[in-house]
XYZ file of C-alpha atoms in Angstrom:
698
model
C 41.006 103.237 110.809
C 43.210 101.146 113.092
C 41.632 97.931 114.256
C 40.866 97.599 117.935
C 43.187 94.571 118.184
C 46.123 96.868 117.324
C 45.444 99.237 120.204
C 46.619 98.288 123.685
C 47.594 99.797 127.012
C 48.934 98.579 130.333
C 47.875 98.829 133.950
C 50.607 99.450 136.513
C 50.843 97.601 139.830
C 50.765 99.915 142.855
C 54.066 99.829 144.782
C 52.977 101.950 147.755
C 49.646 102.955 149.272
C 46.656 102.934 146.913
C 45.126 106.249 145.844
C 42.360 107.756 147.927
C 39.106 107.786 145.946
C 38.131 111.448 146.313
C 38.125 112.649 142.700
C 41.318 114.716 143.179
C 44.284 113.272 141.309
C 46.957 114.249 143.824
C 48.051 110.771 144.921
C 51.686 109.859 144.207
C 50.662 106.480 142.773
C 49.118 108.081 139.691
C 52.491 109.416 138.551
C 53.706 105.842 137.964
C 50.992 104.986 135.436
C 51.273 105.726 131.693
C 48.854 108.310 130.309
C 46.204 107.319 127.765
C 45.350 110.398 125.725
C 44.899 109.192 122.128
C 41.138 109.670 122.016
C 39.126 110.272 118.847
C 35.672 111.680 118.115
C 32.768 109.328 117.511
C 30.238 112.202 117.486
C 29.702 114.596 115.902
C 32.622 114.237 113.462
C 33.602 110.597 113.380
C 37.359 110.050 113.274
C 38.311 113.679 113.911
C 40.439 114.881 116.829
C 38.470 115.786 119.995
C 37.871 119.460 120.753
C 38.938 118.840 124.378
C 41.669 116.711 125.920
C 41.123 113.584 128.038
C 43.802 111.765 130.022
C 43.338 108.376 131.694
C 45.612 106.297 133.944
C 45.178 102.705 135.146
C 46.562 101.126 138.330
C 45.868 97.887 140.199
C 46.744 95.989 143.348
C 45.764 92.573 144.647
C 42.184 93.687 145.283
C 41.017 96.203 142.692
C 41.479 98.108 139.462
C 41.919 101.897 139.856
C 41.085 104.400 137.101
C 41.921 108.108 137.053
C 40.469 110.358 134.360
C 41.307 114.010 133.752
C 38.723 115.749 131.557
C 40.103 119.134 130.524
C 37.962 122.019 129.243
C 38.949 125.638 128.634
C 35.327 126.638 129.428
C 35.145 124.742 132.718
C 32.230 126.891 133.915
C 30.042 125.202 131.293
C 30.365 121.835 133.060
C 27.063 120.892 134.654
C 26.934 118.862 137.877
C 23.417 117.468 137.629
C 22.393 114.785 140.100
C 20.087 111.956 139.026
C 19.280 108.391 140.002
C 21.919 105.703 139.594
C 22.201 104.416 136.009
C 20.238 107.435 134.670
C 21.175 109.927 131.958
C 21.315 113.679 132.538
C 22.883 116.812 131.054
C 26.142 116.273 132.960
C 29.374 115.080 131.356
C 30.014 111.343 131.686
C 33.157 109.211 131.752
C 32.703 105.476 131.053
C 34.999 102.473 131.417
C 33.923 99.294 129.585
C 35.686 96.020 130.422
C 35.720 92.563 128.877
C 37.461 90.587 131.665
C 36.857 87.188 130.088
C 38.262 88.600 126.816
C 35.610 86.576 125.016
C 34.819 89.624 122.849
C 31.064 89.311 123.367
C 30.178 90.111 127.016
C 31.364 92.595 129.604
C 30.689 95.448 132.022
C 30.445 99.232 131.879
C 31.111 101.573 134.830
C 30.416 105.311 134.610
C 30.538 108.470 136.664
C 29.323 111.920 135.663
C 30.559 115.356 136.625
C 27.900 115.492 139.339
C 29.254 112.335 140.969
C 26.417 110.002 139.884
C 27.522 106.444 139.182
C 26.220 103.957 136.639
C 26.948 100.290 136.050
C 25.656 97.808 133.493
C 26.218 94.274 132.349
C 26.200 93.672 128.579
C 24.992 90.128 127.804
C 26.040 90.250 124.154
C 28.338 92.013 121.714
C 26.280 95.218 121.590
C 26.652 98.609 123.245
C 22.897 98.715 123.752
C 20.817 96.029 125.387
C 22.623 96.522 128.665
C 21.181 95.260 131.946
C 20.864 97.889 134.692
C 19.994 95.243 137.319
C 23.755 94.680 137.656
C 24.587 96.597 140.851
C 28.132 95.761 141.997
C 29.830 97.249 145.050
C 32.431 99.755 143.875
C 33.410 103.371 144.523
C 33.948 106.514 142.451
C 34.150 110.260 143.035
C 34.234 113.314 140.782
C 35.705 116.786 141.277
C 35.176 119.928 139.190
C 37.809 122.710 139.097
C 38.780 125.656 136.912
C 40.482 123.407 134.335
C 37.696 120.888 133.866
C 36.858 117.906 136.019
C 38.450 114.695 137.207
C 37.221 111.289 138.349
C 38.613 108.369 140.297
C 37.223 104.824 140.302
C 37.983 101.717 142.346
C 36.504 98.490 140.907
C 37.131 95.449 143.145
C 38.101 92.277 141.318
C 35.542 90.478 143.487
C 32.793 92.253 141.503
C 34.074 90.970 138.147
C 34.362 87.542 136.590
C 37.485 86.609 134.653
C 39.569 83.590 133.726
C 42.112 82.275 136.197
C 45.730 82.839 135.212
C 48.891 84.624 136.195
C 48.764 87.086 133.271
C 45.442 88.740 132.496
C 44.454 90.224 129.137
C 41.140 92.076 129.126
C 39.199 94.034 126.550
C 39.023 97.804 127.221
C 37.108 100.809 125.939
C 37.169 104.345 127.386
C 34.478 106.912 126.552
C 33.779 110.539 127.415
C 30.447 112.169 126.631
C 29.865 115.952 126.551
C 26.111 116.522 126.082
C 26.314 120.313 125.847
C 28.755 120.012 122.903
C 27.036 116.978 121.335
C 30.455 115.375 121.475
C 31.413 111.800 122.295
C 35.029 110.699 122.274
C 36.389 107.173 122.601
C 39.769 105.496 122.963
C 38.942 102.879 120.300
C 36.878 104.212 117.414
C 33.943 101.910 116.669
C 32.231 103.404 113.603
C 28.506 103.905 113.756
C 27.832 101.772 110.676
C 29.527 98.593 111.907
C 28.289 95.789 114.140
C 29.911 94.664 117.345
C 31.099 96.346 120.526
C 33.300 94.140 122.724
C 34.676 92.406 119.633
C 36.296 95.724 118.658
C 37.822 96.677 122.011
C 41.466 97.404 122.647
C 43.621 95.289 124.931
C 44.333 95.940 128.603
C 47.538 94.150 129.626
C 49.913 94.206 132.570
C 47.569 92.801 135.254
C 49.321 89.891 136.962
C 48.845 87.675 139.985
C 45.265 88.581 140.929
C 42.235 86.552 141.997
C 38.559 87.427 142.107
C 38.918 88.436 145.736
C 37.235 86.738 148.650
C 35.843 83.370 147.658
C 33.720 82.850 150.762
C 31.018 85.186 152.034
C 28.399 84.352 154.670
C 25.583 86.741 155.526
C 23.145 85.598 158.271
C 20.106 87.687 159.204
C 17.255 87.862 161.683
C 14.049 89.827 161.083
C 10.929 90.427 163.112
C 7.757 92.420 162.807
C 4.669 93.425 164.752
C 1.577 94.910 163.131
C -1.131 96.631 165.174
C -3.955 98.581 163.575
C -6.187 100.894 165.567
C -9.765 101.796 164.610
C -10.340 98.691 162.494
C -13.085 96.053 162.477
C -12.816 94.403 165.905
C -14.263 91.168 164.516
C -11.307 90.657 162.138
C -8.885 88.313 163.944
C -6.145 88.823 161.348
C -5.565 92.567 161.770
C -2.886 92.315 164.457
C -0.007 89.964 163.861
C 3.638 89.284 164.600
C 6.295 87.626 162.477
C 9.894 86.523 162.663
C 12.433 84.906 160.390
C 16.016 83.743 160.480
C 18.023 82.901 157.383
C 21.211 83.569 155.523
C 23.102 83.798 152.240
C 26.292 82.023 151.193
C 28.640 82.868 148.336
C 31.603 80.611 147.676
C 34.072 80.084 144.865
C 34.253 76.640 143.294
C 37.682 76.841 141.808
C 38.754 79.941 139.882
C 35.843 80.129 137.420
C 32.634 78.971 139.113
C 30.650 80.571 141.942
C 28.139 78.953 144.281
C 25.333 81.139 145.619
C 23.013 79.641 148.213
C 20.248 81.071 150.358
C 18.013 79.772 153.147
C 14.703 81.566 153.805
C 15.881 84.667 151.925
C 14.545 88.072 152.883
C 13.815 90.381 149.935
C 12.196 93.130 151.972
C 14.741 95.690 150.747
C 13.904 95.078 147.089
C 11.942 97.777 145.278
C 8.259 96.879 145.029
C 6.599 96.193 141.686
C 4.625 99.088 140.196
C 0.843 99.071 140.501
C -0.784 97.424 137.522
C -4.355 97.043 136.272
C -4.426 94.211 133.750
C -7.698 93.608 131.904
C -6.138 91.401 129.221
C -6.114 87.601 129.093
C -2.336 87.510 129.561
C -0.188 87.998 132.640
C 1.839 91.101 133.417
C 5.585 90.545 133.158
C 7.560 92.146 135.975
C 11.316 92.668 135.998
C 13.401 90.620 138.394
C 14.936 92.732 141.187
C 15.814 90.114 143.819
C 19.631 90.044 144.117
C 19.916 86.255 144.358
C 18.232 85.858 140.964
C 19.741 88.858 139.143
C 23.395 87.929 139.687
C 24.525 85.576 136.933
C 21.056 85.550 135.379
C 22.494 85.686 131.849
C 24.055 82.232 132.372
C 20.704 80.760 133.418
C 18.297 82.456 131.014
C 20.633 82.909 128.057
C 20.922 85.842 125.682
C 18.329 87.463 123.457
C 20.308 86.195 120.431
C 18.581 88.696 118.112
C 15.379 86.620 118.258
C 11.800 87.796 118.277
C 9.552 85.571 120.430
C 12.414 83.366 121.591
C 11.113 80.928 124.243
C 11.889 82.047 127.781
C 12.490 78.718 129.477
C 13.372 80.316 132.826
C 11.382 83.224 134.268
C 12.740 83.572 137.805
C 9.593 85.308 139.100
C 7.908 81.865 139.054
C 9.943 80.987 142.171
C 8.336 82.638 145.188
C 5.304 83.799 143.171
C 1.876 84.489 144.737
C -0.028 81.296 145.619
C -2.347 79.980 142.904
C -5.104 78.676 145.200
C -7.605 80.667 147.245
C -10.181 80.370 150.013
C -13.238 82.321 151.113
C -14.693 83.517 154.388
C -15.833 86.639 156.170
C -12.183 87.413 156.888
C -9.242 85.863 155.031
C -5.520 85.893 155.740
C -3.733 84.767 152.560
C 0.038 84.975 151.931
C 0.992 87.435 149.205
C 4.008 85.376 148.087
C 5.263 81.843 148.432
C 8.244 81.539 150.758
C 11.532 80.139 149.455
C 12.866 77.473 151.818
C 16.228 77.254 150.086
C 17.835 77.865 146.737
C 21.292 77.350 145.290
C 22.927 78.068 141.976
C 26.293 77.555 140.319
C 27.280 80.001 137.587
C 30.450 80.851 135.743
C 32.479 80.522 132.597
C 35.357 78.125 132.059
C 38.518 79.079 130.221
C 37.416 76.796 127.372
C 34.519 79.168 126.672
C 31.864 76.983 128.289
C 29.336 79.008 130.332
C 27.417 77.091 132.994
C 24.272 77.981 134.892
C 22.620 75.524 137.296
C 19.865 76.429 139.779
C 17.739 74.448 142.238
C 15.061 75.853 144.563
C 12.501 74.490 147.031
C 9.325 76.228 148.214
C 6.962 74.913 150.941
C 3.231 74.362 151.209
C 1.461 77.674 151.790
C -1.840 77.927 153.656
C -4.522 80.603 153.871
C -6.649 81.062 156.964
C -10.277 82.152 157.013
C -12.725 83.056 159.760
C -16.498 82.590 159.643
C -18.273 84.989 162.017
C -21.557 83.022 161.995
C -19.997 79.785 163.256
C -17.071 81.462 165.011
C -14.743 78.995 163.314
C -11.306 79.253 161.742
C -10.368 77.257 158.672
C -6.988 76.601 157.057
C -6.682 75.706 153.360
C -3.606 74.880 151.281
C -3.262 77.493 148.521
C 0.156 76.508 147.108
C 1.834 73.083 147.112
C 5.446 72.411 147.925
C 7.517 72.848 144.758
C 10.969 72.007 143.463
C 12.535 73.842 140.533
C 15.637 72.928 138.519
C 17.265 74.937 135.722
C 20.327 74.057 133.637
C 21.888 76.014 130.793
C 25.231 75.317 129.135
C 26.629 77.477 126.348
C 29.820 76.819 124.410
C 31.552 79.603 122.494
C 33.618 78.697 119.464
C 35.498 80.261 116.576
C 37.081 83.678 116.202
C 33.735 85.374 115.510
C 32.149 84.622 118.932
C 29.665 82.065 117.645
C 28.018 79.803 120.195
C 25.680 76.874 120.795
C 23.636 76.249 123.950
C 21.472 73.672 125.710
C 18.555 74.415 128.103
C 16.733 72.087 130.488
C 14.146 72.935 133.180
C 12.002 70.853 135.499
C 9.220 71.960 137.857
C 7.598 69.490 140.234
C 4.478 70.458 142.190
C 3.593 68.206 145.148
C -0.138 68.478 144.497
C -2.738 66.396 146.257
C -6.317 66.759 147.446
C -5.420 69.491 149.957
C -7.101 72.689 148.795
C -8.018 71.034 145.505
C -4.566 71.974 144.182
C -4.400 68.885 141.957
C -7.266 70.447 139.960
C -5.459 73.675 139.131
C -1.751 72.746 138.899
C 0.143 70.159 136.914
C 2.391 67.672 138.680
C 5.506 67.733 136.476
C 6.645 70.092 133.739
C 9.813 69.490 131.709
C 11.190 71.740 128.967
C 14.379 71.564 126.931
C 15.903 73.213 123.930
C 18.947 73.949 121.805
C 19.900 77.305 120.306
C 22.826 78.597 118.266
C 24.311 81.776 116.870
C 26.742 81.816 113.933
C 28.508 85.129 113.283
C 30.694 86.394 110.458
C 32.546 89.670 109.937
C 32.371 90.599 113.648
C 28.603 90.290 113.716
C 27.814 91.977 110.413
C 26.000 88.789 109.448
C 24.318 86.466 111.957
C 22.489 83.188 111.459
C 20.527 82.092 114.517
C 18.091 79.353 115.375
C 16.513 77.301 118.115
C 14.489 74.132 118.663
C 12.694 73.159 121.869
C 10.150 70.790 123.354
C 7.884 70.620 126.406
C 6.007 67.982 128.395
C 3.458 68.667 131.144
C 1.746 65.931 133.200
C -0.896 66.016 135.922
C -4.459 65.316 136.956
C -6.968 65.427 134.101
C -8.736 68.419 135.671
C -5.512 70.432 135.772
C -4.586 69.528 132.177
C -8.131 70.421 131.056
C -7.720 73.787 132.731
C -4.416 74.213 130.892
C -6.064 73.400 127.547
C -8.714 76.069 128.189
C -6.182 78.722 129.284
C -5.272 81.811 127.298
C -2.058 80.224 125.965
C -4.029 77.478 124.137
C -7.844 77.863 123.962
C -8.308 74.271 122.737
C -12.071 74.658 123.331
C -12.485 77.066 120.397
C -15.658 75.844 118.634
C -14.772 76.606 114.995
C -11.381 74.921 114.652
C -10.634 71.354 113.555
C -6.834 71.072 113.753
C -6.837 70.605 117.541
C -9.343 69.148 119.953
C -10.209 69.757 123.573
C -9.961 66.510 125.535
C -11.025 66.838 129.181
C -9.722 63.347 129.968
C -6.106 63.758 128.924
C -3.413 63.810 131.616
C -0.497 65.269 129.688
C 0.329 67.906 127.095
C 3.396 68.086 124.861
C 4.629 70.280 122.051
C 7.571 71.791 120.230
C 8.962 75.061 118.917
C 11.542 75.922 116.251
C 12.907 78.993 114.495
C 15.528 80.194 112.013
C 16.672 83.776 111.490
C 19.226 85.548 109.299
C 20.392 89.146 109.835
C 22.656 91.752 108.322
C 23.436 94.199 111.133
C 25.958 96.636 109.670
C 26.534 98.818 106.620
C 24.349 101.222 104.677
C 21.640 98.579 104.302
C 20.460 96.180 106.994
C 17.876 93.421 107.008
C 16.539 90.417 108.873
C 14.169 87.559 108.160
C 12.740 84.981 110.582
C 10.259 82.105 110.721
C 8.984 80.740 114.070
C 6.649 77.867 114.918
C 5.062 76.926 118.264
C 2.867 73.834 118.149
C -0.573 73.923 119.841
C 0.626 71.790 122.775
C 3.844 73.703 123.501
C 3.704 74.842 127.153
C 6.506 76.353 129.279
C 4.644 78.541 131.774
C 5.341 76.407 134.856
C 8.899 77.760 135.076
C 9.195 79.826 131.900
C 7.078 82.433 130.157
C 5.028 82.240 126.964
C 1.873 84.177 125.938
C 0.444 81.850 123.257
C 1.099 78.598 121.408
C -0.417 77.332 118.116
C 1.450 79.994 116.144
C 3.470 80.204 112.951
C 5.020 83.672 112.771
C 6.986 85.349 110.002
C 8.750 88.676 110.190
C 11.137 90.491 107.884
C 12.615 93.950 107.719
C 14.815 95.910 105.365
C 16.336 99.282 106.080
C 18.716 101.977 104.917
C 20.682 104.301 107.169
C 23.285 106.950 106.593
C 25.413 107.710 109.648
C 27.791 110.077 107.832
C 26.983 113.778 108.425
C 25.673 115.711 105.419
C 25.404 119.396 104.687
C 21.623 119.355 105.321
C 21.287 116.662 107.970
C 23.322 114.466 110.271
C 21.694 110.998 110.172
C 18.715 109.345 108.559
C 17.182 105.886 108.567
C 14.340 104.195 106.687
C 13.034 100.836 107.804
C 10.402 98.730 106.063
C 9.004 95.790 108.046
C 6.334 93.180 107.545
C 4.855 90.654 109.985
C 2.311 87.889 109.587
C 1.086 84.996 111.682
C -1.042 81.894 111.214
C -2.210 79.145 113.526
C -1.635 75.480 112.692
C -5.093 75.367 111.097
C -3.953 77.840 108.426
C -5.983 80.781 109.780
C -4.173 84.090 109.295
C -4.254 85.798 112.679
C -2.530 89.040 111.727
C -0.682 90.627 108.845
C 0.822 94.092 108.611
C 3.421 96.224 106.895
C 5.125 99.330 108.235
C 7.517 102.070 107.262
C 9.491 103.956 109.905
C 11.581 106.996 109.019
C 13.889 109.090 111.163
C 15.922 112.199 110.378
C 18.429 113.834 112.727
C 19.305 117.423 111.859
C 22.693 119.060 112.301
C 21.452 120.685 115.516
C 20.601 117.144 116.781
C 16.838 117.679 116.752
C 15.133 114.547 115.445
C 11.979 114.105 113.361
C 10.093 110.844 112.782
C 7.293 109.794 110.447
C 5.814 106.285 110.625
C 3.122 104.377 108.721
C 1.543 101.022 109.595
C -1.144 99.134 107.678
C -2.936 96.103 109.128
C -4.657 93.733 106.697
C -7.981 92.071 107.423
C -7.390 88.920 109.474
C -9.085 86.566 111.962
C -7.999 86.425 115.588
C -8.285 83.236 117.636
C -7.725 84.953 121.011
C -10.009 88.022 121.051
C -13.075 86.054 122.151
C -11.036 84.227 124.843
C -11.953 80.696 123.817
C -14.918 81.545 121.613
C -15.037 81.546 117.803
C -12.727 83.459 115.492
C -13.235 87.202 115.354
C -12.392 89.225 112.263
C -10.086 92.233 112.519
C -10.531 94.993 109.900
C -8.104 96.731 107.584
C -6.627 99.735 109.356
C -4.047 102.462 108.804
C -2.022 104.237 111.483
C 0.132 107.321 110.918
C 2.340 108.931 113.545
C 4.933 111.688 113.594
C 7.098 113.442 116.142
C 9.747 116.084 116.711
C 12.255 115.842 119.558
C 14.761 118.336 120.896
C 18.397 117.524 121.558
C 18.667 114.986 124.387
C 20.541 115.507 127.664
C 20.422 119.290 127.818
C 18.892 121.482 130.587
C 15.647 122.005 128.652
C 14.228 119.177 126.540
C 10.895 118.819 124.762
C 9.008 116.691 122.264
C 5.732 116.821 120.342
C 4.018 113.751 118.890
C 0.760 113.062 117.071
C -0.817 109.890 115.764
C -4.049 108.878 114.092
C -5.689 105.624 113.023
C -8.772 104.564 111.089
C -10.233 101.176 110.122
C -12.610 100.040 107.378
C -15.550 99.779 109.778
C -15.388 103.447 110.714
C -13.454 103.087 113.950
C -10.880 105.794 114.574
C -8.530 107.272 117.143
C -6.083 110.115 117.442
C -3.601 111.157 120.090
C -1.604 114.322 120.729
C 1.222 114.234 123.220
C 4.037 116.518 124.299
C 6.779 116.459 126.905
C 8.661 119.302 128.520
C 11.457 118.950 131.055
C 13.633 121.616 132.643
C 16.546 121.269 135.057
C 16.974 124.661 136.786
C 19.721 123.380 139.089
C 21.966 120.413 139.675
C 19.527 118.774 142.106
C 16.187 119.888 140.642
C 14.181 118.731 137.664
C 10.601 119.494 136.663
C 8.685 117.858 133.860
C 5.182 117.800 132.417
C 3.754 115.232 130.015
C 0.253 116.161 128.762
C -1.561 113.659 126.546
C -4.960 113.928 124.868
C -6.667 110.963 123.185
C -10.029 110.453 121.483
C -11.275 107.232 119.925
C -14.353 105.457 118.636
C -14.662 101.672 118.292
C -17.125 100.650 115.589
C -17.633 97.227 117.184
C -18.908 97.013 120.715
C -20.782 94.334 122.657
C -24.466 95.182 123.089
C -26.324 92.009 124.105
C -26.579 88.250 123.517
C -29.505 86.888 121.453
C -30.611 83.284 121.079
C -30.970 81.441 117.768
C -27.352 81.533 116.659
C -25.056 78.969 115.070
C -23.237 76.175 116.864
C -19.902 77.981 116.530
C -21.349 80.780 118.649
C -22.813 78.341 121.165
C -26.346 78.695 119.773
C -26.466 82.428 120.520
């Protein structure tokens, strides 16, 4: 197989008018571009010649990159034109362009269009085809057209929507892909075998682009909003039913030299952002919602960092902390409380220097928020502070080095809450929270082997009542009565801790494995600006697997994966321990069967009683299996069953199936019936006196 570094193509500068993006390749400009047609199968027969021809041309001007793709098929009537949501899969054919504009061989973008005209776009934060981020929503255009010879597509990708190094001559990474779901066929320009690691590190080269910039380097978007709410037939005594509102603000985007971008906002309006789904959370831990606000999604990878193949990697920056619902509350017959904290202003600088240094710096300010209440007996209004003014600062710097895309990074965050006696906020919120950490990733053989690690520390300071509340929270539970390695101290005014981890992985080949050890000290706390469920943990996980991606006479693919996980607290109590075996078999007709086993060993949990004594968890066995049809065809289905039983006699079983049919390009119907029965052998009945001290005398 030819290496991706040996494959290259060129884009041609447009001499006349640019092509019209209508999906019909009849513009004169396309005749000047060389044709890329040397595609090869990735599925189903890796390395073989495609069963259909694909031709691609690349043009550019000062503003954008233009792509034309001609997808030929002798049976053109078989091409489906299904319409779906942006970034979604369907049974239509798809053409994808993947770009690595920085040519760092580890990050990049993918743009797609299907035969029904549906677009998709993703940012890839690391050297993997999967793990892509659909929140990336650039402004670009594409159209598709189906005819009696197949279908064609045209794309226009503005340079302003991409980030790349400054320079007269550009060299980018490039991959071109065509997917034909009805034929189970996937063809690519550069063949990346299924049993190897890496994605961008194996791309071909796109050359010939000269004399371009990232487009406009100054954008200003002011706005004015207003609202009036009037409700008829409501309680006439509620003074907060009818209200008016108004806001003026704006966004600024400006280039700082060729590689860095400044984004700033004043009183941003996120009213157009999709609302969070409804959620009923009965656990002790918060629900994690995805970030959808444009200011925070753009360049987020340079502020939060990459997943780095870690399990339970500390999330030092969780952007939903900024502008979150107020933490305080008030009471009254009628209450008017803000649902979210306003953002007075925020600014960030993100980008990547030619030296391989990625920079992310963010600062934000939120104001005091007040809730109003009305007491009908006294006919009085009251106003209470429910959120203090806050400042937030985030810094991340990551340096890439070596030919294998290794890197090292530094994180620092600071949250300051201007708490005082107003609303009693000093009793529920800390005053200052600082976190910092280092992480690294060392790669060999284009990611076949990876050695990763991190170390971090935290410091939180505030009023003793707030720190006591933090000690009793679900992330720590220092008040647990039957532990002696930590102690609850209601008089302390600060909390500090550390975390560290090492991991080693083999990601490619017939066998694959990974092993990791993580520690989070009891006082480690990052939830003021980051996200962390629990501290006081020492976790171990390891997995070993086998997979065969070469088609066989009886099957197409199979994989077996054995995994084990265990965790202890710093007092040596084993909190969980389990082993599992997951198997998967894909048949030659692309139906897939799975069979999985998981066994949990008897352990003792320090979180189930939410601050009470340890609670034992029994031995248990879970078995599940499933059968799935081919994906991305007009009619898909699946059947799944699972069952579990523990040593105390508790049990559960679930049967589930899915069925989806697409009778036309714009219609889809699906049904997903599920039936579950379970019995828990341990249930709370009542509390009796005369118990031990560890159960509070009951």
